[in-house]
């Protein structure tokens, strides 16, 4: 039986059910419907006597609102759900998506940084985003002013993903409303929040773990010592992602966070080549930018596998379903990659980048 999106929304929107709790309930009870049925008794056992699950009408209203916005709901076990994101412990059970879903299958790099960015920071973000996009990478950011907005604009023509701290039909700040519309047309907007949700401070730390979770690496272009960008970098480290930073002048407070990351072991980034080299991504041929959306050949799955995995282990069956490769072809490709040292298998059924690549 297919999963019921109404039940998934009811479960995730119910009080005291966060992402990690959602997945634990799903594993324990086998389905969202069974977990919903068990929730009141579980709450009572925990001493909560007035517990009520999210009403079915609220979930159905959310589906209607998403449809009005032209968005698509992607459940956490959907083949289109991004593979990298699925591997983090608190992966969002649901995502609202507006735009080009195919971007979720491209290898991605996050570019983040200061909202009150310097002119040099803005130029650096735009140059990195443009060059990484031309190399075939999706550029991920959070649609904030400053570095985020510069990265999105520079990667509009090659593919950019904006993760929102609002509902899929809202944008924040207001000055980026036109940019959000362009991304919805040429790129992809994502949100785990219900349509209509307005910006609240507590939404943005949760948004940040999706930015890093989607990406093979997080590049901090400009950031103060105490900033949301450093929290995203911490999420990236917890998720097994590469963390990189652009150095800045020691007397510029906007560079303090980047310099701190570099002191603590982040990879120094001077240009897109540094990022590509760290991720073992070759520069594209001159005509590649004209065919970035073309699917990779199924005849040689090795490159596609490497583009989809990181240091964070991924189940083989998830890799197979996401790439659409039959079990035998996947197994043969994994054996070759393991013999070359490009991947390793930390335990049965799991695949991660080889230690020299991770």
Coordinates of C-alpha atoms in Angstrom, one line a residue:
X1 CA 0.0 0.0 0.0
X2 CA 1.3 3.4 -0.9
X3 CA 2.2 5.8 1.9
X4 CA -0.6 8.3 2.7
X5 CA 0.7 11.9 2.5
X6 CA -2.1 13.0 4.8
X7 CA -1.0 10.6 7.5
X8 CA 2.7 11.7 7.0
X9 CA 1.7 15.3 7.4
X10 CA -0.5 14.6 10.4
X11 CA 2.3 12.7 12.1
X12 CA 5.0 15.4 11.4
X13 CA 2.7 18.3 12.3
X14 CA 1.6 16.7 15.6
X15 CA 2.8 18.3 18.8
X16 CA 6.2 17.1 20.1
X17 CA 7.0 15.2 16.9
X18 CA 10.2 16.5 15.4
X19 CA 12.1 14.9 12.5
X20 CA 14.1 12.4 14.6
X21 CA 11.0 11.4 16.5
X22 CA 9.1 11.0 13.3
X23 CA 11.6 8.5 11.9
X24 CA 11.8 6.6 15.2
X25 CA 8.0 6.3 15.3
X26 CA 7.9 5.1 11.7
X27 CA 10.6 2.4 12.4
X28 CA 8.8 1.3 15.5
X29 CA 5.2 1.1 14.2
X30 CA 5.8 0.5 10.5
X31 CA 3.6 3.2 9.1
X32 CA 2.5 6.8 9.8
X33 CA -1.0 5.6 10.4
X34 CA 0.0 3.1 13.0
X35 CA 2.2 5.7 14.7
X36 CA -0.6 8.2 14.8
X37 CA -2.9 5.6 16.5
X38 CA -0.2 5.0 19.1
X39 CA 0.7 8.6 19.8
X40 CA -2.1 9.4 22.4
X41 CA -1.3 6.4 24.5
X42 CA 2.4 7.2 24.3
X43 CA 1.8 10.7 25.4
X44 CA -0.4 9.6 28.3
X45 CA 2.4 7.2 29.4
X46 CA 4.7 10.2 29.4
X47 CA 2.3 12.1 31.7
X48 CA 0.6 14.2 28.9
X49 CA -3.1 13.8 29.5
X50 CA -4.6 16.3 26.9
X51 CA -2.6 15.2 23.9
X52 CA -4.3 15.3 20.5
X53 CA -2.7 14.5 17.1
X54 CA -2.8 16.9 14.2
X55 CA -6.3 16.9 12.8
X56 CA -6.8 15.3 9.4
X57 CA -8.5 18.5 8.2
X58 CA -5.3 20.5 8.9
X59 CA -3.2 18.0 6.9
X60 CA -5.6 18.1 4.0
X61 CA -5.7 21.9 4.1
X62 CA -1.9 21.9 3.8
X63 CA -2.1 19.7 0.7
X64 CA -4.6 22.1 -0.9
X65 CA -2.4 25.1 0.0
X66 CA 0.6 23.4 -1.6
X67 CA -1.3 22.6 -4.7
X68 CA -2.5 26.2 -5.0
X69 CA 1.1 27.4 -4.8
X70 CA 2.0 24.9 -7.6
X71 CA 4.4 23.0 -5.3
X72 CA 4.9 19.3 -4.9
X73 CA 5.1 17.4 -1.7
X74 CA 8.0 14.9 -1.5
X75 CA 7.8 12.3 1.2
X76 CA 11.0 11.0 2.9
X77 CA 10.8 7.7 1.1
X78 CA 10.0 9.1 -2.3
X79 CA 12.5 8.2 -5.1
X80 CA 12.9 11.9 -5.8
X81 CA 13.9 12.7 -2.2
X82 CA 17.5 13.8 -2.2
X83 CA 19.8 11.0 -1.4
X84 CA 22.4 13.0 0.6
X85 CA 19.7 14.6 2.7
X86 CA 18.1 11.2 3.5
X87 CA 21.3 10.1 5.2
X88 CA 21.2 12.6 8.1
X89 CA 19.7 11.6 11.4
X90 CA 17.1 14.4 11.5
X91 CA 16.2 14.4 7.8
X92 CA 12.9 16.3 7.1
X93 CA 10.2 13.7 6.6
X94 CA 8.4 15.9 4.1
X95 CA 9.6 18.6 1.7
X96 CA 7.6 21.1 -0.3
X97 CA 9.3 21.7 -3.7
X98 CA 8.6 24.4 -6.2
X99 CA 10.7 24.3 -9.4
X100 CA 13.0 21.9 -11.1
X101 CA 13.0 18.6 -9.1
X102 CA 15.8 17.3 -11.3
X103 CA 18.3 19.5 -9.4
X104 CA 17.9 17.2 -6.4
X105 CA 19.8 14.6 -8.4
X106 CA 22.8 16.8 -9.1
X107 CA 25.9 16.9 -6.8
X108 CA 25.6 20.0 -4.7
X109 CA 27.7 22.5 -2.8
X110 CA 26.4 25.0 -0.3
X111 CA 27.6 28.6 -0.4
X112 CA 26.7 30.6 2.7
X113 CA 27.9 33.7 4.5
X114 CA 27.2 37.1 6.0
X115 CA 24.0 39.0 5.4
X116 CA 25.8 42.3 5.6
X117 CA 28.5 41.1 3.2
X118 CA 31.3 43.3 1.9
X119 CA 31.5 44.1 -1.8
X120 CA 34.5 41.7 -2.1
X121 CA 32.5 39.0 -0.4
X122 CA 29.6 39.4 -2.8
X123 CA 32.0 39.2 -5.8
X124 CA 33.7 36.1 -4.4
X125 CA 30.3 34.4 -3.8
X126 CA 29.2 35.2 -7.3
X127 CA 32.4 34.0 -8.9
X128 CA 32.4 30.7 -6.9
X129 CA 28.7 30.1 -7.7
X130 CA 29.1 30.8 -11.4
X131 CA 32.2 28.6 -11.7
X132 CA 30.9 25.7 -9.6
X133 CA 27.6 25.8 -11.5
X134 CA 29.5 25.6 -14.8
X135 CA 31.3 22.6 -13.4
X136 CA 28.0 20.8 -13.1
X137 CA 27.2 21.4 -9.4
X138 CA 24.0 22.7 -8.0
X139 CA 24.5 25.7 -5.7
X140 CA 22.6 25.5 -2.5
X141 CA 22.0 28.4 -0.1
X142 CA 19.3 29.9 2.2
X143 CA 18.0 32.9 0.3
X144 CA 19.2 35.4 2.9
X145 CA 20.5 38.8 1.8
X146 CA 24.2 39.2 1.1
X147 CA 26.2 36.1 0.3
X148 CA 23.2 33.8 -0.1
X149 CA 21.5 36.0 -2.6
X150 CA 24.7 36.6 -4.6
X151 CA 25.3 32.9 -4.9
X152 CA 21.7 32.2 -6.0
X153 CA 21.8 34.9 -8.7
X154 CA 25.1 33.7 -10.1
X155 CA 23.9 30.1 -10.4
X156 CA 20.4 30.8 -11.8
X157 CA 21.4 29.6 -15.3
X158 CA 23.1 26.4 -14.2
X159 CA 21.0 25.4 -11.2
X160 CA 20.5 26.7 -7.7
X161 CA 18.4 25.4 -4.8
X162 CA 17.1 27.8 -2.1
X163 CA 16.1 26.3 1.2
X164 CA 13.5 28.5 2.9
X165 CA 12.9 29.3 6.5
X166 CA 9.3 30.0 5.5
X167 CA 6.5 28.2 3.7
X168 CA 7.1 27.5 0.1
X169 CA 4.8 30.3 -0.9
X170 CA 6.5 32.9 1.2
X171 CA 10.0 34.5 1.1
X172 CA 12.2 36.2 3.5
X173 CA 13.6 38.9 3.5
X174 CA 11.1 40.8 1.4
X175 CA 13.9 42.2 -0.8
X176 CA 14.5 38.7 -2.2
X177 CA 10.9 38.1 -3.3
X178 CA 11.7 38.7 -6.9
X179 CA 14.8 36.5 -6.7
X180 CA 12.6 33.7 -5.1
X181 CA 10.2 33.9 -8.1
X182 CA 13.2 33.6 -10.5
X183 CA 14.5 30.5 -8.6
X184 CA 11.0 28.9 -8.7
X185 CA 11.1 29.3 -12.5
X186 CA 14.8 28.5 -13.2
X187 CA 15.9 26.6 -10.1
X188 CA 14.3 25.0 -7.1
X189 CA 12.7 26.2 -3.8
X190 CA 12.5 23.8 -0.9
X191 CA 10.8 24.0 2.5
X192 CA 9.8 21.5 5.2
X193 CA 7.3 24.0 6.7
X194 CA 3.6 24.2 5.7
X195 CA 2.7 26.7 3.0
X196 CA 1.8 30.0 4.5
X197 CA 4.3 29.7 7.4
X198 CA 6.0 33.1 8.0
X199 CA 9.6 33.6 9.0
X200 CA 10.4 32.9 12.7
X201 CA 13.8 32.8 14.4
X202 CA 13.4 29.2 15.3
X203 CA 12.9 28.1 11.7
X204 CA 16.3 29.1 10.5
X205 CA 18.6 26.7 12.5
X206 CA 16.3 23.9 11.2
X207 CA 16.6 25.3 7.7
X208 CA 20.4 25.3 8.0
X209 CA 20.7 21.5 8.5
X210 CA 18.9 21.0 5.2
X211 CA 21.3 23.4 3.4
X212 CA 24.3 21.3 4.6
X213 CA 22.5 18.0 4.4
X214 CA 21.8 18.5 0.7
X215 CA 25.4 19.3 -0.1
X216 CA 28.7 17.4 -0.5
X217 CA 30.5 20.4 1.0
X218 CA 29.7 23.7 2.7
X219 CA 31.8 26.8 1.7
X220 CA 31.6 29.8 4.1
X221 CA 32.5 32.9 2.0
X222 CA 32.2 35.5 4.8
X223 CA 30.9 35.2 8.3
X224 CA 31.4 36.7 11.8
X225 CA 32.5 34.6 14.7
X226 CA 29.0 34.4 16.1
X227 CA 26.8 33.8 13.1
X228 CA 24.3 31.4 11.7
X229 CA 26.8 30.4 9.0
X230 CA 29.1 28.9 11.6
X231 CA 26.1 26.9 13.0
X232 CA 25.6 25.6 9.5
X233 CA 29.2 24.6 9.3
X234 CA 28.8 22.8 12.6
X235 CA 25.8 20.9 11.2
X236 CA 27.9 20.0 8.1
X237 CA 30.7 18.6 10.3
X238 CA 28.1 16.5 12.3
X239 CA 26.7 15.2 9.0
X240 CA 30.2 14.2 7.7
X241 CA 30.3 17.0 5.0
X242 CA 33.5 18.9 4.0
X243 CA 33.7 22.4 5.4
X244 CA 35.6 25.0 3.5
X245 CA 36.1 28.7 4.0
X246 CA 37.4 31.8 2.2
X247 CA 40.0 33.6 4.2
X248 CA 39.6 37.3 5.1
X249 CA 41.5 40.2 6.7
X250 CA 42.0 39.6 10.4
X251 CA 40.8 43.1 11.2
X252 CA 37.5 42.6 9.3
X253 CA 34.8 41.2 11.7
X254 CA 33.0 39.8 8.8
X255 CA 35.9 37.4 8.1
X256 CA 36.3 36.3 11.7
X257 CA 34.2 33.2 11.4
X258 CA 36.0 32.1 8.2
X259 CA 39.4 32.6 9.8
X260 CA 38.3 30.7 12.9
X261 CA 37.1 27.7 10.7
X262 CA 40.4 27.8 8.8
X263 CA 42.4 27.7 12.1
X264 CA 40.3 24.7 13.2
X265 CA 41.0 22.7 10.0
X266 CA 38.6 23.9 7.3
X267 CA 39.9 23.7 3.8
X268 CA 41.1 27.1 2.5
X269 CA 39.2 28.2 -0.7
X270 CA 40.7 30.7 -3.2
X271 CA 38.6 29.8 -6.1
X272 CA 36.3 27.1 -7.5
X273 CA 39.3 24.9 -8.5
X274 CA 40.0 24.4 -4.8
X275 CA 36.5 23.2 -4.2
X276 CA 36.5 20.9 -7.2
X277 CA 39.9 19.5 -6.3
X278 CA 38.7 18.6 -2.8
X279 CA 35.7 16.9 -4.1
X280 CA 37.6 15.2 -7.0
X281 CA 35.4 16.9 -9.6
X282 CA 37.1 17.6 -13.0
X283 CA 36.6 20.8 -14.8
X284 CA 34.0 20.4 -17.6
X285 CA 34.8 20.7 -21.3
X286 CA 33.9 24.1 -22.8
X287 CA 30.6 22.9 -24.2
X288 CA 29.5 21.2 -20.9
X289 CA 27.6 24.2 -19.6
X290 CA 25.2 23.8 -22.5
X291 CA 24.3 20.3 -21.4
X292 CA 24.3 20.4 -17.6
X293 CA 20.8 19.0 -17.3
X294 CA 21.5 16.0 -19.5
X295 CA 21.2 12.7 -17.6
X296 CA 24.5 10.8 -17.0
X297 CA 24.9 7.6 -19.0
X298 CA 23.5 4.5 -17.4
X299 CA 26.2 2.5 -19.1
X300 CA 28.8 3.6 -16.6
X301 CA 27.3 4.1 -13.2
X302 CA 30.6 4.7 -11.3
X303 CA 30.6 8.4 -11.8
X304 CA 27.0 8.7 -10.8
X305 CA 27.6 6.7 -7.7
X306 CA 30.5 8.9 -6.6
X307 CA 28.5 12.0 -7.3
X308 CA 25.8 10.9 -4.9
X309 CA 27.8 9.7 -1.9
X310 CA 29.9 11.3 0.8
X311 CA 31.7 10.4 4.0
X312 CA 28.3 9.8 5.5
X313 CA 27.3 6.2 4.8
X314 CA 24.3 5.6 2.5
X315 CA 22.3 2.3 2.3
X316 CA 22.9 0.4 -1.0
X317 CA 19.2 0.0 -1.6
X318 CA 18.7 3.7 -1.3
X319 CA 21.5 4.3 -3.8
X320 CA 20.0 1.8 -6.2
X321 CA 16.5 3.3 -6.0
X322 CA 17.7 6.9 -6.4
X323 CA 20.0 6.2 -9.4
X324 CA 17.6 3.7 -11.1
X325 CA 20.4 1.1 -11.5
X326 CA 19.6 -2.6 -11.3
X327 CA 21.0 -4.5 -8.4
X328 CA 23.6 -6.5 -10.5
X329 CA 25.0 -3.4 -12.2
X330 CA 25.2 -1.5 -8.9
X331 CA 27.0 -4.4 -7.2
X332 CA 29.6 -4.7 -10.0
X333 CA 30.2 -1.0 -10.0
X334 CA 30.6 -0.9 -6.2
X335 CA 33.1 -3.8 -6.3
X336 CA 35.2 -1.9 -8.9
X337 CA 35.1 1.3 -6.9
X338 CA 35.9 -0.5 -3.6
X339 CA 38.9 -2.2 -5.2
X340 CA 40.1 1.2 -6.5
X341 CA 39.7 2.6 -3.0
X342 CA 37.2 5.1 -4.2
X343 CA 34.5 3.8 -1.7
X344 CA 34.4 1.8 1.5
X345 CA 31.7 -0.2 3.2
X346 CA 31.7 0.5 6.9
X347 CA 29.2 -2.3 7.5
X348 CA 27.0 -4.6 5.5
X349 CA 24.7 -2.8 3.1
X350 CA 26.3 0.7 3.6
X351 CA 28.4 2.7 1.2
X352 CA 30.6 5.8 1.8
X353 CA 33.4 7.6 0.0
X354 CA 36.8 6.1 0.4
X355 CA 38.9 7.7 3.1
X356 CA 41.3 9.3 0.7
X357 CA 38.3 11.1 -1.0
X358 CA 36.1 11.8 2.1

